[in-house]
Amino acid sequence: MYIKLIIKILSLFDFFYKKKIIHFLKKEKLDNINLLIDVGSHHGETISLFSKNFKVDSFFGFEPSPINYKILKKNIEKLNHQKIKIFNHALGDINGELQLKQSIESQSTTLLKINKNSKYFDRKKKILSLDSNEYFQNFFSVKVETLNNFIINNNISNIEFLKIDTEGYDYNVIRGLGANIQKVKYLYFEHHFHDMFQKKYTLSDIHNYLKKNNFKKVFKIKMMFRKTFEYIYCNKNL
């Protein structure tokens, strides 16, 4: 009950910065979206937000956690949108399988290894009154596919908006686009500046990779009470 209350409070704060993101995209005149790909759909928050604020022709949502996916499926059915397709697997820079760690705080479910000596991890455990073994309670072997592979197999010609929220695995998803990164107009992702997730890259790595592929940073916002920022990059060629 206590954990659910904490998550509810964070969700209320997140509502206000999500409004800022929507406002920015409206200023960019992104009223009509041909295709939105949502990597790390969780319970469908992004799909719901964009379906209410924009005219979106089609959605593809990816959520590897079987626990989160069940809730996602129910929430998507409530939206009654004719062109939402959801998939119960991960996207990354390989085609294969990886172990998924399901967090009791479901938003922090991740494919990455955890630094149990992290001060940030220690703080989260204290706030939630948990020990290390309680925080991650389920482990699943999940399918992983590259976006490049998915785009080719589904004959996708362009992606108006790509959102990535994969708890430290975002750069892997971006690299998995390969040359098809040029089909993406807007790329929206988060970056964690804490050391709880053992990721092998920095924000500079992502920035330089996107810059090399003709993307420009157009938006940045800090998530409340977390060492996490969200960014939007725009493809200058589209």
CSV table of C-alpha atoms in Angstrom, one decimal:
chain,number,residue,atom,x,y,z
A,1,MET,CA,0.0,0.0,0.0
A,2,TYR,CA,2.8,2.4,0.9
A,3,ILE,CA,4.7,1.7,-2.4
A,4,LYS,CA,1.5,2.4,-4.4
A,5,LEU,CA,1.1,5.7,-2.6
A,6,ILE,CA,4.7,6.8,-3.4
A,7,ILE,CA,4.1,5.9,-7.1
A,8,LYS,CA,0.8,7.7,-7.1
A,9,ILE,CA,2.5,10.9,-5.7
A,10,LEU,CA,5.2,10.7,-8.4
A,11,SER,CA,2.6,10.2,-11.1
A,12,LEU,CA,0.9,13.4,-10.0
A,13,PHE,CA,4.1,15.4,-10.2
A,14,ASP,CA,4.9,13.8,-13.6
A,15,PHE,CA,1.5,15.0,-15.0
A,16,PHE,CA,2.7,18.6,-14.9
A,17,TYR,CA,6.0,18.0,-16.8
A,18,LYS,CA,4.1,15.8,-19.3
A,19,LYS,CA,1.9,18.9,-20.0
A,20,LYS,CA,5.1,20.9,-20.8
A,21,ILE,CA,6.1,18.2,-23.3
A,22,ILE,CA,2.7,18.3,-25.0
A,23,HIS,CA,2.8,22.1,-25.1
A,24,PHE,CA,6.3,22.0,-26.7
A,25,LEU,CA,5.1,19.5,-29.4
A,26,LYS,CA,2.0,21.6,-30.1
A,27,LYS,CA,4.3,24.6,-30.7
A,28,GLU,CA,6.3,22.3,-33.1
A,29,LYS,CA,2.9,21.9,-34.9
A,30,LEU,CA,3.0,18.1,-34.4
A,31,ASP,CA,-0.8,17.9,-34.4
A,32,ASN,CA,-1.0,14.9,-36.7
A,33,ILE,CA,1.3,11.8,-36.2
A,34,ASN,CA,1.3,9.1,-38.8
A,35,LEU,CA,3.1,6.5,-36.6
A,36,LEU,CA,4.1,6.6,-32.9
A,37,ILE,CA,6.4,3.8,-31.7
A,38,ASP,CA,6.4,3.5,-27.9
A,39,VAL,CA,9.4,1.4,-26.6
A,40,GLY,CA,8.8,0.6,-22.9
A,41,SER,CA,5.1,1.1,-22.9
A,42,HIS,CA,4.7,0.1,-19.3
A,43,HIS,CA,0.9,0.5,-18.6
A,44,GLY,CA,0.2,2.5,-21.7
A,45,GLU,CA,0.7,6.0,-20.2
A,46,THR,CA,2.3,7.5,-23.3
A,47,ILE,CA,-0.1,5.9,-25.7
A,48,SER,CA,-3.0,7.3,-23.7
A,49,LEU,CA,-1.4,10.7,-23.4
A,50,PHE,CA,-0.8,11.1,-27.1
A,51,SER,CA,-4.1,9.6,-28.2
A,52,LYS,CA,-5.9,12.3,-26.1
A,53,ASN,CA,-3.7,15.2,-27.3
A,54,PHE,CA,-2.9,14.4,-30.9
A,55,LYS,CA,-4.4,12.8,-34.0
A,56,VAL,CA,-2.3,9.6,-34.2
A,57,ASP,CA,-3.0,7.2,-37.1
A,58,SER,CA,-1.1,4.2,-35.7
A,59,PHE,CA,0.7,3.1,-32.6
A,60,PHE,CA,3.2,0.3,-32.0
A,61,GLY,CA,3.9,-0.4,-28.3
A,62,PHE,CA,6.6,-2.7,-26.8
A,63,GLU,CA,6.5,-3.9,-23.2
A,64,PRO,CA,8.7,-6.9,-22.4
A,65,SER,CA,7.4,-7.5,-18.8
A,66,PRO,CA,4.6,-10.1,-18.8
A,67,ILE,CA,3.3,-8.5,-15.6
A,68,ASN,CA,3.2,-5.0,-17.0
A,69,TYR,CA,2.0,-6.3,-20.4
A,70,LYS,CA,-1.2,-7.7,-18.8
A,71,ILE,CA,-2.1,-4.3,-17.4
A,72,LEU,CA,-1.1,-2.6,-20.7
A,73,LYS,CA,-3.4,-4.8,-22.7
A,74,LYS,CA,-6.4,-4.0,-20.5
A,75,ASN,CA,-5.7,-0.2,-20.6
A,76,ILE,CA,-5.3,-0.3,-24.4
A,77,GLU,CA,-8.7,-2.0,-24.8
A,78,LYS,CA,-10.3,0.9,-22.8
A,79,LEU,CA,-8.9,3.5,-25.3
A,80,ASN,CA,-10.9,1.9,-28.2
A,81,HIS,CA,-8.4,3.1,-30.8
A,82,GLN,CA,-8.5,1.0,-33.9
A,83,LYS,CA,-4.8,1.1,-34.8
A,84,ILE,CA,-2.8,0.2,-31.6
A,85,LYS,CA,-0.6,-2.8,-31.8
A,86,ILE,CA,1.3,-4.0,-28.7
A,87,PHE,CA,4.1,-6.5,-28.5
A,88,ASN,CA,5.2,-8.4,-25.4
A,89,HIS,CA,9.0,-8.3,-26.1
A,90,ALA,CA,11.9,-5.9,-25.8
A,91,LEU,CA,13.8,-3.8,-28.4
A,92,GLY,CA,17.5,-3.3,-28.3
A,93,ASP,CA,20.7,-3.7,-30.3
A,94,ILE,CA,20.6,-7.5,-30.6
A,95,ASN,CA,18.1,-10.1,-31.9
A,96,GLY,CA,18.0,-12.7,-29.1
A,97,GLU,CA,17.1,-13.1,-25.5
A,98,LEU,CA,18.0,-11.3,-22.3
A,99,GLN,CA,17.0,-11.4,-18.6
A,100,LEU,CA,14.5,-8.8,-17.5
A,101,LYS,CA,14.4,-7.8,-13.8
A,102,GLN,CA,10.9,-6.9,-12.6
A,103,SER,CA,10.9,-4.2,-10.0
A,104,ILE,CA,8.3,-4.1,-7.3
A,105,GLU,CA,8.1,-0.4,-8.4
A,106,SER,CA,7.2,-1.5,-11.9
A,107,GLN,CA,8.5,1.6,-13.7
A,108,SER,CA,12.1,0.6,-12.8
A,109,THR,CA,11.9,-2.8,-14.4
A,110,THR,CA,15.1,-3.2,-16.5
A,111,LEU,CA,17.3,-5.3,-18.7
A,112,LEU,CA,20.5,-4.0,-17.1
A,113,LYS,CA,22.5,-5.2,-14.2
A,114,ILE,CA,22.0,-3.4,-10.9
A,115,ASN,CA,24.7,-1.7,-8.9
A,116,LYS,CA,23.6,-2.8,-5.4
A,117,ASN,CA,26.2,-0.5,-3.9
A,118,SER,CA,24.7,2.6,-5.5
A,119,LYS,CA,23.7,5.4,-3.1
A,120,TYR,CA,20.7,6.0,-5.3
A,121,PHE,CA,19.6,2.4,-5.0
A,122,ASP,CA,20.1,2.5,-1.3
A,123,ARG,CA,18.0,5.7,-1.0
A,124,LYS,CA,15.2,4.1,-3.1
A,125,LYS,CA,15.2,1.0,-0.8
A,126,LYS,CA,14.9,3.2,2.3
A,127,ILE,CA,12.1,5.3,0.9
A,128,LEU,CA,10.2,2.1,-0.1
A,129,SER,CA,11.2,0.2,3.1
A,130,LEU,CA,12.7,-2.7,1.2
A,131,ASP,CA,15.9,-4.6,1.1
A,132,SER,CA,17.9,-5.6,-2.0
A,133,ASN,CA,16.2,-8.9,-2.5
A,134,GLU,CA,12.7,-7.4,-2.2
A,135,TYR,CA,13.2,-4.7,-4.8
A,136,PHE,CA,13.5,-7.0,-7.7
A,137,GLN,CA,11.2,-10.0,-7.2
A,138,ASN,CA,10.7,-11.6,-10.6
A,139,PHE,CA,13.2,-12.4,-13.4
A,140,PHE,CA,12.1,-13.3,-16.9
A,141,SER,CA,13.9,-14.4,-20.0
A,142,VAL,CA,12.5,-12.1,-22.8
A,143,LYS,CA,12.8,-11.9,-26.5
A,144,VAL,CA,14.8,-8.9,-27.8
A,145,GLU,CA,14.6,-7.5,-31.4
A,146,THR,CA,16.3,-4.6,-33.1
A,147,LEU,CA,14.1,-1.8,-34.4
A,148,ASN,CA,16.0,-2.1,-37.7
A,149,ASN,CA,14.7,-5.7,-37.9
A,150,PHE,CA,11.1,-4.7,-37.0
A,151,ILE,CA,11.0,-1.8,-39.4
A,152,ILE,CA,12.2,-4.0,-42.3
A,153,ASN,CA,9.8,-6.8,-41.5
A,154,ASN,CA,6.8,-4.4,-41.2
A,155,ASN,CA,7.7,-2.3,-44.3
A,156,ILE,CA,7.7,0.9,-42.3
A,157,SER,CA,8.6,3.9,-44.4
A,158,ASN,CA,8.7,6.7,-41.7
A,159,ILE,CA,8.2,7.2,-38.0
A,160,GLU,CA,6.9,10.6,-36.9
A,161,PHE,CA,7.6,10.0,-33.2
A,162,LEU,CA,9.7,7.4,-31.4
A,163,LYS,CA,9.5,7.4,-27.6
A,164,ILE,CA,12.0,5.2,-25.6
A,165,ASP,CA,11.8,4.6,-21.8
A,166,THR,CA,13.7,1.5,-21.0
A,167,GLU,CA,15.4,2.2,-17.7
A,168,GLY,CA,19.0,2.6,-18.9
A,169,TYR,CA,18.7,0.6,-22.1
A,170,ASP,CA,17.7,3.5,-24.3
A,171,TYR,CA,21.0,3.9,-26.2
A,172,ASN,CA,20.9,0.2,-27.0
A,173,VAL,CA,17.4,0.7,-28.6
A,174,ILE,CA,18.7,3.7,-30.5
A,175,ARG,CA,21.7,1.9,-31.9
A,176,GLY,CA,19.4,-1.0,-32.9
A,177,LEU,CA,17.8,1.4,-35.5
A,178,GLY,CA,20.9,1.1,-37.7
A,179,ALA,CA,20.5,3.1,-40.9
A,180,ASN,CA,16.7,3.2,-40.3
A,181,ILE,CA,17.3,6.0,-37.8
A,182,GLN,CA,16.9,8.3,-40.8
A,183,LYS,CA,13.2,7.3,-40.9
A,184,VAL,CA,12.6,8.9,-37.5
A,185,LYS,CA,11.6,12.5,-37.2
A,186,TYR,CA,11.3,13.0,-33.4
A,187,LEU,CA,13.1,10.9,-30.9
A,188,TYR,CA,12.0,11.2,-27.2
A,189,PHE,CA,14.0,9.4,-24.5
A,190,GLU,CA,15.1,9.6,-20.9
A,191,HIS,CA,18.6,9.4,-19.4
A,192,HIS,CA,19.5,8.5,-15.8
A,193,PHE,CA,22.4,10.3,-14.2
A,194,HIS,CA,22.6,8.0,-11.2
A,195,ASP,CA,24.7,4.8,-11.0
A,196,MET,CA,21.9,2.3,-10.1
A,197,PHE,CA,21.8,0.9,-13.6
A,198,GLN,CA,25.1,-0.5,-14.9
A,199,LYS,CA,25.0,1.0,-18.4
A,200,LYS,CA,28.1,1.3,-20.5
A,201,TYR,CA,27.4,4.7,-22.0
A,202,THR,CA,27.0,8.3,-21.1
A,203,LEU,CA,24.6,11.0,-22.4
A,204,SER,CA,27.5,12.4,-24.5
A,205,ASP,CA,27.6,9.0,-26.3
A,206,ILE,CA,23.9,9.4,-27.2
A,207,HIS,CA,24.3,13.0,-28.1
A,208,ASN,CA,27.3,12.5,-30.4
A,209,TYR,CA,25.6,9.5,-32.1
A,210,LEU,CA,22.4,11.4,-32.8
A,211,LYS,CA,24.4,14.5,-33.9
A,212,LYS,CA,26.4,12.3,-36.4
A,213,ASN,CA,23.0,11.2,-37.7
A,214,ASN,CA,21.8,14.8,-38.2
A,215,PHE,CA,19.6,15.0,-35.1
A,216,LYS,CA,19.4,18.2,-33.1
A,217,LYS,CA,18.4,18.5,-29.4
A,218,VAL,CA,15.2,20.6,-29.2
A,219,PHE,CA,13.8,19.9,-25.7
A,220,LYS,CA,15.1,19.0,-22.2
A,221,ILE,CA,13.3,18.6,-18.9
A,222,LYS,CA,14.2,17.2,-15.4
A,223,MET,CA,11.9,14.6,-13.8
A,224,MET,CA,11.0,15.7,-10.2
A,225,PHE,CA,12.8,14.0,-7.3
A,226,ARG,CA,14.9,11.9,-9.6
A,227,LYS,CA,18.4,12.1,-11.2
A,228,THR,CA,16.7,11.7,-14.6
A,229,PHE,CA,16.2,14.0,-17.6
A,230,GLU,CA,14.0,13.6,-20.7
A,231,TYR,CA,15.1,14.8,-24.1
A,232,ILE,CA,13.6,15.3,-27.5
A,233,TYR,CA,15.8,15.3,-30.6
A,234,CYS,CA,14.6,16.2,-34.1
A,235,ASN,CA,15.9,14.9,-37.4
A,236,LYS,CA,17.1,17.9,-39.4
A,237,ASN,CA,16.7,16.0,-42.7
A,238,LEU,CA,12.9,15.6,-42.2
